[in-house]
Each structure stands twice: as structure tokens, then as C-alpha cells.
């Protein structure tokens, strides 16, 4: 079919090369007399999607087969009459079913092994894959997005699940993102062919040549490695600029040259842009010279705008620098003001110190005057003292004479004292001798006293014995009388004897 | 001009949001430490941004006390052009208002701060607070619906024991990204680590093409944060007693 021609190119992500990860994108394109088809699939990057490179490849393959079969078997009139949407729903279901079948077949031939990325999963996660009777996690391992566009003489359509974008240039020069966006796809989150609700998540778009006012002149599908090269905000405008350059290249440089240039371009996109795998597929038609001219003008205008925006950014940066400089200057000014304020305070402090020093100086002068007076008084006192000393010296001289006299008297008294002492010594000796004699007399007296005492003791003992003898005599007499009494009692009991009577 | 030359590729941008409690309770050593440390961190971020082929780092700062106000009202500022202005502390802790402000700016609308953000680079949001905010639930609930917020790396530092860690965990989505500090030395360490490493992780292409890409960055950062917490606790000086 003419005038459309499809193309595709893809490259391993710069980050993937650095981390020794395989390219997880897959692209396909196809042309025949009836159709042109372009397909991109982007396998997920997380470890649990460890066969996503195969998943994306399977997706492009089953999508191409499905689309080819769909176009071959669908009566264009039926597509036109049914509006295409319902038929595309069936096509999406067929693609999902065929993808499941491909995955099943692959897993049967190549069951999951520990040698795969499964090793990098935690045990809990690993078991989900190894014990998966419902095969729920089987498909997850092959998870991928898919975008496909196709065009025939009578109609065109696009199918999309997940992220990445489909951008279309229409023959009226307008650009669009015709396949509705899925808000579930945000930043690195995406829907997937492996989702349970994949059928519901498929979005589609179609057009009919005989009904639509505008017809696609170029259709591009790109993986998110292309989108992520540009800001999220107005991402489509950035992509429009990118794809417009490619369209102009096709128009001006030709098909082969452009494909060669695109291989370099996608290397640049991943190296300087997203770092992700980058894949672009598309369908390009014959572009009218007027449209080429219009696109060229827009391209030039965009360059001017981009340049102006860069200048604006530079100006904003300079403004920011200026603001920063002002901020710094204000800070410096504030510091200077603070310094001045501190200096003023210092001056005030110095003035106070100076005043206090003046007061101290006056006090010192007064003190010096006072001291001078004290000094004069002291001088007078010194003179008085000197006179006193002179007088005292005279007195001393006199005292010395008196002292000499006293010494002489003392010497005489000493000699007398010595004579008296000698006499005293003699007296002492006499006393000692008398004392000795007294002691001897005393001792004799004691001997006499002892003899007297002994005599008295003997006298006392003799007296006691005498008394005892008396008592014994008395007792003997009494005994004698008793004996006598008893003797007489026997002779004359009526004539009592009376002892001593 | 060749096709390759004709296609300009903008440098990617990663926005680091500082969300700082400037309520009365932050007065003194806390706000002083925040001011001085962020000043010290900015040159490090600048070096990181210069050396980072993946993305340029920009800073947006939101201070909240009685109400919330942006210190970067015109949008995030490239770190090399950013001059930190010292914050002062006074007023209440209107965390809810801060959530509203953040929610408004986490968008690509005309006044949004995410107009330059690219698909691979979710923002990093760094919350510093020492208090217990008043009503905030509804406003935080709205913020949590924001896709940019959901994908962001979110970290909170609770300053002292008065900070309500459960609220901060509601903000970050997990208690694992809430760190409590009890002295100036640890606060400084955490500000430096979180600012630099969160920016580094968020501004690097990681796990591209992953449906869980944003979450994987948060998970990667949690791993690093946990390791740092252990190292910081082990290397704490004897003099680093609890102050707050």
C-alpha cells in the first residue's frame, strides 16, 4: 500500500548498559499493499518482571499477527459501520489471549529457574513464582506495555496499554495524542498486559478515511524512554517537536538516511535523556510540500522560542544571581550597620570611660595635694623626732653613768652575797648534822616505844590469862559447890547448904 | 543541521522540597541548627548537582508556623543559585496549611512547581518539625492523593520528644522514614545526610521502566537511612547528650 511506510528502531538504555541489564523494549514494523503497522512494547524493569524482555517481544509479535489477521478478516465497511471501537476491543482480547499463550508455551519449554533473576528476589517473593498454581505470577514475570498503530486505505487505529505515547501528525498540520491517556500511568507506574484487568485497561482510537476531516500523515509510538527525556508538563509538545524533526528529515533527507539518523538520535535520547531503553516505531506518509514548509516554519519558530526560553532561563538565572547578590549586599549592609551601631556604642562607652577617667584624675590630683600636706606634716614630725632622738641620746649618756654606778654596787652586793652564801653553807651543814642526830635519837625513841608496846602487850596477855584463871577458879569453885551440894542432899535433904554462907 | 543536532534535550530536574516547622517551639538552638546546617549543605548539593549527569537539583522551601509561606514563591531554584535566608521561629504549627501549599505546588499547573520535572525523577520532600500540629487530617489526606506526593521520596526528622512521630509517619507513609533527633549534633547530621542522599537517590535514574519505580527509590532510601541511623548511633560522641 502506498503512500505509507513504516519504520522502527530501538536501543538498550544507557543505564541498562551500565547495570548490565538486557534491553526490555521490543519494536516491529510491517508494510504490505493493504496496511502499515508500527508496534512498540516496553518490558517492565523491576526484578519480579525478570522475563519482560521476552514479554515485550511476544507482545509485538502477537500484536502484529493479530493486527494482520484483523485487517485481513475485517470488512472495511463493517469497520466503518460499527465505528471500529467494538472490533478493536475484540482485537485487544485476541492479542492478550495470544500473549498469554506465548508466555505459557515459553514457560513450558523454559520453566523458571534459580539461575534467572528469580535469585535476586526475596524468598517470599520467589515462592510466589515457584508455587503459582493459578499461574498468576507467571504472566507478571513477562509484564510489558504495548502500543500499536495501523493504517489502511479505509481506516486507521491505535491500541495502547501502559505508558509510552502515541503522537500523530494529521494532514491538516495538527498534532495530537489521539489514544486516551490512562491516569494510572504516572511517572514510573504503568498498567500492563500482565494485569488482571488488562482488557479493561486497553485504550484505543480509530478513524475512517471517508468520514474524518483529517487523516494521519505520520504516526509515532514510543516507549517511555522517549517521554521521560522531557518534562512531564506539556510532554506532548516536547514530543511533537521531536517527531516533527523526524518528519522533516523523512521529507528532506529520505527514508534510509532518516532511519540511520534515528539510530544515532535514540542513542542521544537515552544517553542525555531518560537512561531507559528507547524505542520508536511509526508510519510515515507522503507529506505535501506545503505541509513540509509549514512544519519547517514551525520548527524554525520553535527554535527561536527554545532559544528565547534558554535566554529567558539564563536571564532568570542572572536575575536570581542578582537577587542573591542583592541579598548578600543587604546582609553585608546589615552587618555594616551592625558594625556601625557597635562602633557607636563603643564610642559612647569610650566617652563614658573618658569621663570616668577625668573624675579619677581629679581625685588623683586631690589625693596628691593631700599627700603633699601629709608629707610636710611628716617632715615636721621627723624634725621633732630628730630633736627627740638628740635629747634621748643625752639622756642615754646620763643613764650610762648611772648604769655604771649601779654595776659597781651590784658587784659589791654580789661579793657580799657570795660571803653570805658560804656562811649559809656552813649553817646548812650544821643543820644536816643536827638532823642526823635527831634522826638517830628518833630511832632510839622508836625502839623504846616498841619495847614499851611489847611490855604492854605482855601485860595485857598476862591480865587476860589472869582473868581466865580467875574464871577457871570461879568455875571450879562452883563445880565444887555443886558436888558438895549433891553430896549433902543425900544426907540431909531438909538442911540446904549455902556456899560461902 | 542533522536530525541529532536538531533535537535539543533538556537537562532533567529533581526538586528537593524543604518543609520546615518555624513555630515558636523551634526558637533558639533548633532553628539556629536548621539555618546553619542547610547553609552548609547547599554547597554539597551544588557539587552533587554539578557532578550528576542524570539530573539537576533544584530547591523549594516551605516554612510553616501560623500559616505557611514559600521562600521560593516563583518556583524551585537551581541549587547553584540558591541562597538560604535564615528562618526565624514564632507562631503556631499549622501543618495542615503546609500540606495545602505543598499539594498546590506539586503539580504542573501554571503556578505548580513540577513543570520541569521529568518522568524518571520524582521529588524528594524533607519535613522538619518539633511539634504537635492542630487539625491537619483532611488536608494531609488531600495531599496524599497527589500523584507527585505519592511518588516522592519522603523523609521527616522529628526534633525532640515533643514531636508527634505518628503524624510525621502519616506524612511519609511509613515510620521507617521518620527519624527522631535529640540534640543539635544529631540534627545537623540528619539534615546533611537526608538532604544529600535523598537528593542523590531521587535524582538518579534507578530501575527505569519499573511500574514501582518511585516506590523502589523510597525503598532504596529507607535502606540507606536505616544503615545511617545505626552508624550515627554508634558514632555519637559522648558529649551528645539529650538536649530536647
XYZ file of C-alpha atoms in Angstrom:
745
model
C 0.000 0.000 0.000
C 1.124 3.458 -0.694
C 1.798 6.230 0.257
C 2.553 4.989 3.827
C 5.701 3.324 5.019
C 6.508 2.050 8.460
C 9.750 2.096 10.415
C 11.112 1.196 13.833
C 14.267 1.495 15.863
C 15.276 0.762 19.428
C 18.281 0.797 21.673
C 19.338 -0.565 25.000
C 19.154 2.089 27.713
C 22.354 3.829 28.772
C 21.528 2.918 32.355
C 20.808 -0.669 31.375
C 24.208 -0.951 29.694
C 25.866 0.413 32.842
C 23.994 -2.075 35.021
C 24.358 -4.971 32.592
C 20.613 -5.269 32.064
C 19.183 -6.517 28.773
C 17.076 -4.285 26.579
C 13.480 -4.793 27.631
C 11.928 -2.877 24.729
C 10.800 -4.523 21.524
C 9.742 -2.918 18.242
C 8.241 -4.172 14.996
C 7.013 -2.592 11.825
C 5.266 -4.040 8.832
C 4.097 -2.915 5.395
C 2.153 -4.598 2.629
C -0.289 -3.480 -0.034
C -3.160 -3.291 2.460
C -1.593 -1.900 5.614
C 1.259 -0.337 7.504
C 1.793 -1.281 11.121
C 4.134 0.021 13.844
C 4.434 -1.519 17.296
C 6.408 -0.778 20.470
C 6.388 -2.789 23.693
C 8.290 -1.909 26.851
C 9.011 -4.741 29.317
C 8.957 -3.700 32.970
C 12.277 -3.199 34.694
C 11.803 -4.385 38.289
C 13.322 -7.724 39.340
C 9.977 -9.502 39.571
C 9.473 -8.901 35.822
C 12.555 -10.950 35.064
C 11.371 -12.193 31.669
C 9.942 -8.878 30.491
C 12.383 -8.747 27.570
C 10.668 -11.855 26.215
C 7.281 -10.487 27.253
C 7.750 -7.354 25.185
C 8.973 -9.331 22.188
C 5.999 -11.694 22.427
C 3.692 -8.695 22.691
C 4.949 -7.124 19.464
C 4.788 -10.476 17.681
C 1.245 -11.354 18.742
C 0.100 -7.799 18.158
C 1.452 -7.819 14.606
C -0.123 -11.189 13.879
C -3.366 -10.079 15.466
C -3.484 -6.813 13.515
C -2.621 -8.523 10.256
C -5.370 -11.074 10.835
C -7.803 -8.381 11.972
C -7.274 -6.244 8.868
C -7.344 -9.267 6.572
C -10.560 -10.573 8.020
C -12.391 -7.325 8.726
C -14.566 -5.965 6.038
C -13.785 -2.267 5.771
C -17.472 -1.484 5.518
C -18.132 -3.386 8.730
C -15.347 -1.426 10.464
C -16.822 1.789 9.139
C -20.388 0.888 10.031
C -19.555 -0.431 13.510
C -17.346 2.544 14.271
C -14.385 0.259 14.853
C -14.288 0.604 18.644
C -16.085 -2.654 19.360
C -13.952 -4.550 16.849
C -10.798 -3.119 18.391
C -11.994 -4.434 21.756
C -12.074 -7.905 20.272
C -8.651 -7.344 18.732
C -7.274 -6.382 22.132
C -8.749 -9.526 23.677
C -7.204 -11.656 20.951
C -3.828 -10.019 21.476
C -3.975 -10.650 25.242
C -5.027 -14.266 24.710
C -2.276 -14.836 22.164
C 0.258 -13.222 24.521
C -0.860 -15.485 27.396
C -0.479 -18.477 25.075
C 3.014 -17.412 24.033
C 4.001 -16.938 27.660
C 2.550 -20.349 28.582
C 4.458 -22.009 25.769
C 7.686 -20.308 26.731
C 7.351 -21.228 30.377
C 6.689 -24.839 29.493
C 9.845 -25.010 27.427
C 11.836 -22.874 29.871
C 10.464 -23.255 33.402
C 11.578 -20.688 35.943
C 14.958 -21.486 37.402
C 17.041 -20.123 40.217
C 19.579 -19.063 37.647
C 17.298 -16.356 36.420
C 16.689 -13.064 38.125
C 14.499 -15.027 40.473
C 17.669 -15.335 42.511
C 17.611 -11.637 43.209
C 14.132 -11.805 44.695
C 13.435 -12.247 48.359
C 12.304 -15.740 49.408
C 8.752 -14.565 49.990
C 8.575 -13.097 46.509
C 10.369 -16.062 44.978
C 7.876 -18.553 46.358
C 5.059 -16.675 44.642
C 6.667 -17.537 41.351
C 7.733 -21.069 42.183
C 4.374 -22.008 43.782
C 1.917 -20.468 41.421
C -0.889 -22.961 40.700
C -3.116 -20.254 39.211
C -0.179 -19.046 37.111
C -0.963 -15.564 38.378
C 2.693 -14.651 38.745
C 3.749 -16.420 35.586
C 2.417 -13.596 33.414
C 3.818 -10.993 35.781
C 7.330 -12.202 35.054
C 6.756 -11.272 31.396
C 4.983 -7.963 32.154
C 5.060 -5.378 29.397
C 3.289 -2.401 27.862
C 2.128 -2.318 24.274
C 1.359 0.419 21.729
C 0.379 -0.405 18.184
C -0.846 1.726 15.306
C -2.017 0.609 11.888
C -3.393 2.321 8.809
C -5.180 1.092 5.701
C -6.731 2.914 2.777
C -10.073 2.933 4.565
C -9.343 3.331 8.245
C -6.672 3.585 10.894
C -6.457 2.732 14.555
C -4.281 2.571 17.609
C -4.228 0.253 20.629
C -2.445 1.043 23.841
C -1.919 -0.422 27.294
C 0.559 1.097 29.756
C 2.813 4.095 29.344
C 4.757 5.346 26.366
C 2.979 7.638 23.954
C 1.392 7.645 20.523
C 1.738 11.007 18.746
C 0.066 11.638 15.402
C 0.558 14.312 12.745
C -2.544 14.876 10.660
C -2.633 16.079 7.097
C -4.009 19.449 8.192
C -0.773 20.081 10.069
C -2.256 19.443 13.511
C -0.703 17.147 16.078
C -2.435 15.021 18.636
C -2.251 12.356 21.310
C -5.308 10.527 19.962
C -5.317 7.473 22.212
C -6.838 8.471 25.557
C -4.369 8.651 28.417
C -4.714 6.332 31.417
C -4.197 8.269 34.664
C -2.988 5.090 36.303
C 0.198 5.649 34.352
C 2.153 8.268 36.297
C 5.905 8.696 36.428
C 7.251 5.152 36.565
C 3.934 3.484 37.375
C 2.207 1.832 34.471
C -0.550 -0.557 33.573
C 0.471 -3.780 31.876
C -0.501 -6.697 29.682
C 0.068 -8.872 32.770
C -2.604 -7.037 34.805
C -5.732 -8.992 35.709
C -7.815 -6.201 34.206
C -5.658 -5.817 31.111
C -8.698 -5.948 28.794
C -10.298 -3.035 30.616
C -7.014 -1.106 30.663
C -6.604 -1.249 26.862
C -7.317 2.099 25.230
C -7.971 2.537 21.554
C -8.516 5.126 18.853
C -9.639 4.808 15.280
C -10.572 6.896 12.278
C -12.273 6.371 8.974
C -10.948 7.880 5.779
C -14.360 8.539 4.326
C -15.686 10.264 7.431
C -12.871 12.056 9.240
C -11.937 15.569 8.201
C -8.277 14.924 8.817
C -6.159 11.922 8.136
C -2.945 10.824 9.809
C 0.113 11.686 7.783
C 2.581 10.391 10.349
C 2.055 8.200 13.411
C 4.689 7.649 16.091
C 4.684 5.235 19.005
C 7.462 5.491 21.538
C 8.388 3.773 24.777
C 8.537 5.813 27.974
C 12.283 6.109 27.470
C 11.346 8.749 24.888
C 8.728 10.515 27.049
C 10.933 10.594 30.116
C 13.573 12.509 28.239
C 11.275 15.508 28.514
C 9.391 17.239 31.326
C 6.040 15.790 32.335
C 4.496 19.198 31.869
C 3.424 19.624 28.235
C 5.231 16.407 27.444
C 3.312 16.078 24.186
C 4.620 19.440 22.953
C 8.169 18.257 23.500
C 7.386 15.003 21.716
C 5.756 16.964 18.902
C 8.992 18.909 18.400
C 10.977 15.663 18.396
C 8.706 13.917 15.919
C 8.382 16.996 13.746
C 12.140 16.941 13.287
C 11.874 13.310 12.235
C 9.026 14.053 9.815
C 11.035 16.874 8.259
C 14.020 14.577 7.998
C 11.917 11.969 6.218
C 10.652 14.681 3.876
C 14.008 16.285 3.226
C 16.600 13.546 3.727
C 14.662 10.485 2.645
C 13.725 7.209 4.335
C 17.082 5.431 4.651
C 19.053 8.490 5.728
C 16.458 9.292 8.327
C 16.478 5.765 9.738
C 20.250 5.939 10.033
C 19.967 9.327 11.739
C 17.295 7.958 14.070
C 19.647 5.241 15.278
C 22.008 7.991 16.410
C 19.137 10.064 17.745
C 17.825 7.360 20.072
C 21.339 6.827 21.418
C 21.398 10.503 22.284
C 17.946 10.317 23.864
C 18.949 7.553 26.231
C 22.431 8.898 26.960
C 21.423 12.505 27.600
C 17.811 11.861 28.419
C 15.996 9.117 30.266
C 18.736 6.477 30.526
C 15.980 3.951 29.815
C 15.628 1.728 26.758
C 14.436 3.964 23.925
C 12.255 2.667 21.106
C 10.371 4.480 18.388
C 8.206 2.977 15.694
C 5.980 4.755 13.271
C 4.257 5.143 9.956
C 5.127 8.000 7.654
C 3.141 9.066 4.637
C 3.858 11.268 1.658
C 3.946 14.764 3.015
C 2.752 17.600 0.860
C 5.384 20.288 0.156
C 3.084 22.892 1.676
C 2.929 20.897 4.905
C 6.700 20.468 4.857
C 7.030 24.211 4.512
C 4.577 24.796 7.332
C 6.365 22.320 9.574
C 9.690 23.921 8.725
C 8.358 27.308 9.703
C 7.055 25.930 12.971
C 10.347 24.194 13.533
C 12.243 27.409 12.998
C 9.763 29.263 15.170
C 10.205 26.648 17.870
C 13.951 27.016 17.664
C 13.537 30.724 18.148
C 11.179 30.075 21.059
C 13.528 27.497 22.552
C 16.434 29.879 22.139
C 14.351 32.645 23.684
C 13.386 30.332 26.527
C 17.005 29.424 27.060
C 17.824 33.104 27.073
C 14.946 33.610 29.459
C 16.297 30.858 31.680
C 19.716 32.453 31.574
C 18.126 35.813 32.335
C 16.180 34.246 35.202
C 19.392 32.658 36.453
C 21.120 36.031 36.165
C 18.187 37.680 37.894
C 18.476 35.081 40.595
C 22.196 35.766 40.804
C 21.432 39.468 41.010
C 18.833 38.791 43.689
C 21.358 36.706 45.522
C 23.897 39.490 45.155
C 21.325 41.948 46.494
C 20.541 39.560 49.332
C 24.228 39.243 50.098
C 24.685 43.024 49.777
C 21.736 43.562 52.120
C 23.276 41.079 54.515
C 26.595 42.922 54.229
C 24.786 46.230 54.701
C 23.057 44.835 57.749
C 26.388 43.594 59.045
C 27.919 47.028 58.320
C 25.010 48.718 60.094
C 25.520 46.390 62.988
C 29.224 47.198 62.955
C 28.485 50.954 62.871
C 25.991 50.542 65.682
C 28.566 48.597 67.649
C 31.171 51.288 66.891
C 28.778 53.974 68.092
C 28.162 52.039 71.228
C 31.922 51.667 71.616
C 32.355 55.463 71.226
C 29.666 56.081 73.843
C 31.398 53.588 76.056
C 34.767 55.291 75.474
C 33.234 58.706 76.277
C 31.865 57.323 79.491
C 35.253 55.794 80.203
C 36.918 59.175 79.426
C 34.548 60.969 81.795
C 35.193 58.414 84.434
C 38.957 58.778 83.807
C 38.636 62.637 84.272
C 36.887 62.072 87.566
C 39.607 59.657 88.581
C 42.296 62.198 87.523
C 40.679 64.929 89.641
C 40.523 62.542 92.551
C 44.178 61.721 91.991
C 45.183 65.437 91.978
C 43.267 65.984 95.165
C 44.921 62.959 96.584
C 48.394 64.266 95.549
C 47.712 67.626 97.264
C 46.583 65.841 100.340
C 49.612 63.596 100.216
C 51.939 66.621 99.901
C 50.398 68.105 103.032
C 50.781 64.802 104.773
C 54.380 64.726 103.585
C 55.049 68.187 105.088
C 53.468 67.161 108.337
C 55.553 64.050 108.317
C 58.679 66.169 107.729
C 57.850 68.329 110.712
C 57.269 65.234 112.754
C 60.587 63.878 111.557
C 62.359 67.034 112.741
C 60.600 66.756 116.077
C 61.642 63.141 116.220
C 65.267 64.061 115.467
C 65.246 66.534 118.240
C 63.714 63.920 120.477
C 66.454 61.497 119.454
C 69.203 64.011 120.333
C 67.617 64.561 123.685
C 67.257 60.862 124.183
C 70.943 60.394 123.350
C 71.897 62.781 126.166
C 69.575 61.017 128.499
C 71.163 57.799 127.401
C 74.614 59.079 128.241
C 73.433 60.016 131.683
C 71.757 56.693 132.050
C 75.026 55.013 131.081
C 76.787 56.731 134.006
C 74.074 55.693 136.347
C 74.247 52.223 134.923
C 77.979 52.075 135.640
C 77.363 53.098 139.239
C 74.659 50.553 139.572
C 77.034 47.926 138.190
C 79.609 48.693 140.814
C 77.056 48.498 143.579
C 75.807 45.257 142.122
C 79.333 43.848 142.047
C 79.808 44.698 145.719
C 76.444 43.180 146.544
C 77.460 40.083 144.667
C 80.592 39.670 146.667
C 78.574 40.100 149.843
C 76.098 37.620 148.572
C 78.910 35.098 147.940
C 80.176 35.511 151.578
C 76.655 35.134 152.898
C 76.245 32.041 150.759
C 79.373 30.492 152.261
C 78.068 31.175 155.719
C 74.725 29.746 154.700
C 76.532 26.606 153.525
C 78.118 26.152 156.912
C 74.762 26.625 158.622
C 73.290 24.084 156.289
C 75.953 21.554 157.163
C 75.269 22.151 160.904
C 71.603 21.657 160.311
C 72.304 18.432 158.392
C 74.407 17.090 161.228
C 71.756 18.029 163.857
C 69.131 16.472 161.654
C 71.168 13.296 161.502
C 71.499 13.215 165.263
C 67.806 13.951 165.649
C 67.028 11.025 163.365
C 69.233 8.678 165.421
C 67.538 9.853 168.620
C 64.231 9.357 166.985
C 65.138 5.830 166.007
C 66.153 5.080 169.620
C 62.883 6.525 170.776
C 61.050 4.249 168.425
C 62.901 1.230 169.813
C 61.919 2.249 173.344
C 58.311 2.774 172.204
C 58.307 -0.690 170.689
C 59.664 -2.205 173.877
C 57.005 -0.418 175.902
C 54.372 -1.634 173.454
C 55.634 -5.188 173.723
C 55.633 -4.949 177.516
C 52.112 -3.561 177.441
C 51.058 -6.442 175.168
C 52.640 -8.938 177.509
C 50.939 -7.193 180.420
C 47.648 -7.351 178.607
C 48.108 -11.015 177.800
C 49.047 -11.756 181.375
C 45.983 -9.855 182.535
C 43.830 -11.894 180.169
C 45.330 -15.087 181.399
C 44.805 -13.917 184.952
C 41.172 -13.210 184.215
C 40.850 -16.580 182.555
C 42.467 -18.229 185.617
C 40.060 -16.325 187.790
C 37.174 -17.570 185.756
C 38.512 -21.090 185.916
C 38.878 -20.830 189.676
C 35.357 -19.467 189.954
C 34.075 -22.269 187.791
C 35.992 -24.858 189.783
C 34.552 -23.496 192.972
C 31.079 -23.616 191.535
C 31.647 -27.170 190.412
C 32.962 -27.923 193.830
C 29.899 -26.432 195.468
C 27.584 -28.370 193.144
C 29.364 -31.572 194.002
C 29.136 -30.771 197.652
C 25.521 -29.839 197.370
C 24.674 -33.138 195.752
C 26.605 -34.955 198.445
C 24.658 -33.271 201.212
C 21.361 -33.666 199.516
C 21.697 -37.298 200.164
C 22.346 -36.739 203.909
C 20.001 -34.024 204.762
C 17.555 -33.137 202.261
C 15.923 -30.644 204.640
C 19.110 -28.737 205.525
C 20.336 -26.891 202.448
C 23.947 -25.770 202.229
C 24.772 -22.434 201.072
C 28.138 -22.000 199.562
C 30.182 -19.183 201.095
C 27.383 -18.544 203.633
C 21.898 20.514 10.566
C 21.468 16.783 11.240
C 18.467 15.265 12.905
C 20.502 14.596 16.034
C 21.680 18.191 16.261
C 18.185 19.463 15.642
C 16.724 17.763 18.699
C 17.516 19.584 21.935
C 17.371 17.509 25.097
C 16.685 19.438 28.272
C 18.550 18.571 31.425
C 16.392 16.693 33.900
C 15.306 18.353 37.077
C 14.824 16.914 40.533
C 13.193 19.141 43.129
C 14.188 18.906 46.771
C 11.441 20.331 48.988
C 12.409 21.588 52.432
C 9.291 21.753 54.594
C 10.318 23.413 57.835
C 8.398 23.965 61.043
C 9.130 27.544 62.171
C 6.719 27.612 65.086
C 7.574 29.190 68.439
C 8.896 25.939 69.899
C 11.646 25.850 67.266
C 13.203 29.036 68.669
C 16.787 29.016 69.790
C 19.176 26.155 69.148
C 16.780 24.225 66.898
C 16.137 26.879 64.264
C 19.760 28.037 64.520
C 20.928 24.500 63.764
C 18.500 24.208 60.844
C 19.677 27.528 59.363
C 23.379 26.869 59.750
C 23.243 23.279 58.559
C 21.207 23.911 55.434
C 23.656 26.691 54.573
C 26.444 24.138 54.906
C 24.532 21.544 52.883
C 23.796 23.749 49.875
C 27.390 23.725 48.541
C 27.367 19.925 48.857
C 24.140 19.764 46.874
C 25.669 22.107 44.347
C 28.610 19.756 43.886
C 26.200 16.849 43.625
C 24.138 18.664 41.011
C 27.248 19.592 39.013
C 28.573 16.042 39.059
C 25.212 14.428 38.418
C 24.716 13.606 34.772
C 21.217 12.382 35.466
C 19.519 15.437 36.879
C 19.966 18.969 38.075
C 18.861 19.610 41.639
C 16.505 22.465 42.428
C 15.299 23.587 45.822
C 11.888 24.730 47.025
C 11.434 25.768 50.650
C 8.177 25.941 52.573
C 8.163 27.361 56.107
C 5.116 26.820 58.282
C 4.101 28.277 61.615
C 0.934 30.383 61.821
C 0.130 29.656 58.185
C 2.605 28.518 55.565
C 4.745 30.519 53.164
C 7.101 29.661 50.329
C 10.591 31.053 50.483
C 10.769 30.234 46.785
C 7.405 31.640 45.632
C 8.380 31.739 41.953
C 9.263 28.076 41.860
C 12.196 25.815 42.620
C 15.617 27.465 42.330
C 18.676 25.707 40.924
C 20.842 24.829 43.870
C 23.799 26.755 42.470
C 21.666 29.906 42.517
C 20.045 29.262 45.857
C 20.899 31.460 48.810
C 19.490 30.353 52.133
C 17.787 33.095 54.108
C 17.748 32.451 57.824
C 14.371 31.442 59.194
C 13.015 32.793 62.440
C 10.657 30.880 64.687
C 7.368 32.191 66.015
C 3.699 31.306 65.969
C 1.729 28.062 65.877
C 2.247 24.797 63.993
C -0.139 24.981 61.022
C 0.952 21.717 59.458
C -2.379 21.436 57.640
C -1.762 24.730 55.815
C 1.666 23.452 54.820
C 0.025 20.345 53.329
C -2.352 22.550 51.326
C 0.523 24.668 49.994
C 2.584 21.617 49.089
C -0.391 19.993 47.384
C -0.922 23.090 45.231
C 2.692 23.233 44.138
C 3.085 19.521 43.452
C 1.514 19.955 40.059
C 2.285 21.088 36.538
C -0.311 23.874 36.656
C 0.701 27.434 35.819
C 1.732 28.056 39.417
C 2.900 24.483 40.028
C 6.492 23.607 40.824
C 6.640 20.385 38.770
C 6.551 21.884 35.306
C 10.166 20.978 34.643
C 10.065 17.554 36.291
C 10.620 14.555 34.068
C 9.140 11.107 34.350
C 12.106 9.462 35.994
C 12.585 11.982 38.742
C 10.045 12.198 41.491
C 10.705 14.937 44.041
C 12.306 14.453 47.437
C 10.405 16.011 50.334
C 12.182 16.668 53.624
C 9.996 17.619 56.596
C 11.479 19.030 59.818
C 9.223 19.545 62.832
C 9.324 19.550 66.610
C 5.664 19.988 67.460
C 2.174 18.633 67.529
C 0.033 20.312 64.905
C -3.639 21.106 65.261
C -6.203 19.835 62.779
C -4.454 18.550 59.685
C -6.065 15.186 58.813
C -8.261 16.328 55.967
C -5.560 18.495 54.404
C -2.949 15.767 54.668
C -5.498 13.322 53.248
C -5.866 15.539 50.175
C -2.114 15.822 49.813
C -1.732 12.058 49.976
C -3.938 11.735 46.906
C -1.449 13.823 44.908
C 0.438 11.550 42.462
C 3.653 13.546 42.735
C 3.485 13.295 46.509
C 2.799 9.573 46.359
C 5.825 9.005 44.175
C 8.148 11.324 46.110
C 10.871 10.235 48.485
C 9.514 11.480 51.805
C 11.557 11.820 54.960
C 10.751 13.507 58.263
C 13.003 14.480 61.122
C 11.301 14.793 64.494
C 13.186 17.269 66.652
C 12.969 16.290 70.304
C 10.457 14.211 72.194
C 7.605 16.699 71.771
C 7.335 15.992 68.059
C 4.466 13.682 67.158
C 6.165 10.909 65.208
C 2.880 9.244 64.311
C 1.800 12.343 62.374
C 5.132 12.526 60.639
C 4.779 8.839 59.740
C 1.336 9.599 58.300
C 3.065 12.188 56.158
C 5.903 9.990 54.927
C 3.754 6.887 54.665
C 5.939 4.816 56.982
C 7.613 5.130 60.362
C 10.818 3.905 58.758
C 11.391 7.318 57.212
C 10.847 9.240 60.451
C 13.971 9.934 62.452
C 13.922 11.457 65.934
C 16.883 13.584 66.972
C 17.567 14.833 70.487
C 20.469 17.217 70.102
C 21.981 19.746 67.741
C 24.793 17.437 66.665
C 22.402 14.700 65.560
C 20.038 17.191 63.930
C 22.902 18.517 61.850
C 23.996 15.022 60.876
C 20.476 14.087 59.810
C 19.869 17.258 57.814
C 23.102 16.710 55.930
C 22.502 13.046 55.290
C 18.858 13.328 54.298
C 19.322 16.378 52.082
C 22.252 14.960 50.199
C 21.326 11.295 49.985
C 17.629 11.806 49.293
C 18.583 14.207 46.514
C 21.131 11.771 45.199
C 18.743 8.821 45.164
C 15.864 10.845 43.772
C 17.983 12.445 41.060
C 19.477 9.207 39.789
C 17.915 7.088 37.152
C 17.012 3.944 39.021
C 15.046 0.928 38.000
C 13.838 2.669 34.896
C 10.748 1.264 33.314
C 9.571 -0.206 36.588
C 5.917 0.100 37.480
C 7.115 0.560 41.057
C 9.892 2.955 40.126
C 9.037 5.680 42.612
C 8.451 3.211 45.401
C 11.743 1.477 44.691
C 13.564 4.777 45.184
C 11.798 5.252 48.505
C 12.709 1.668 49.437
C 16.324 2.234 48.406
C 16.436 5.354 50.519
C 14.913 3.571 53.515
C 17.726 1.014 53.351
C 20.315 3.779 53.325
C 18.545 5.660 56.108
C 18.414 2.587 58.343
C 22.124 1.984 57.827
C 22.891 5.614 58.604
C 20.788 5.541 61.772
C 22.838 2.607 63.053
C 26.142 4.265 62.115
C 25.103 7.617 63.605
C 24.036 5.999 66.885
C 27.311 4.073 67.090
C 29.471 7.099 66.350
C 27.587 9.528 68.613
C 30.040 11.469 70.775
C 29.899 11.039 74.493
C 29.039 14.719 74.753
C 25.978 14.320 72.559
C 23.532 14.137 75.420
C 19.822 14.635 75.035
C 19.066 18.338 74.879
C 15.415 18.373 73.830
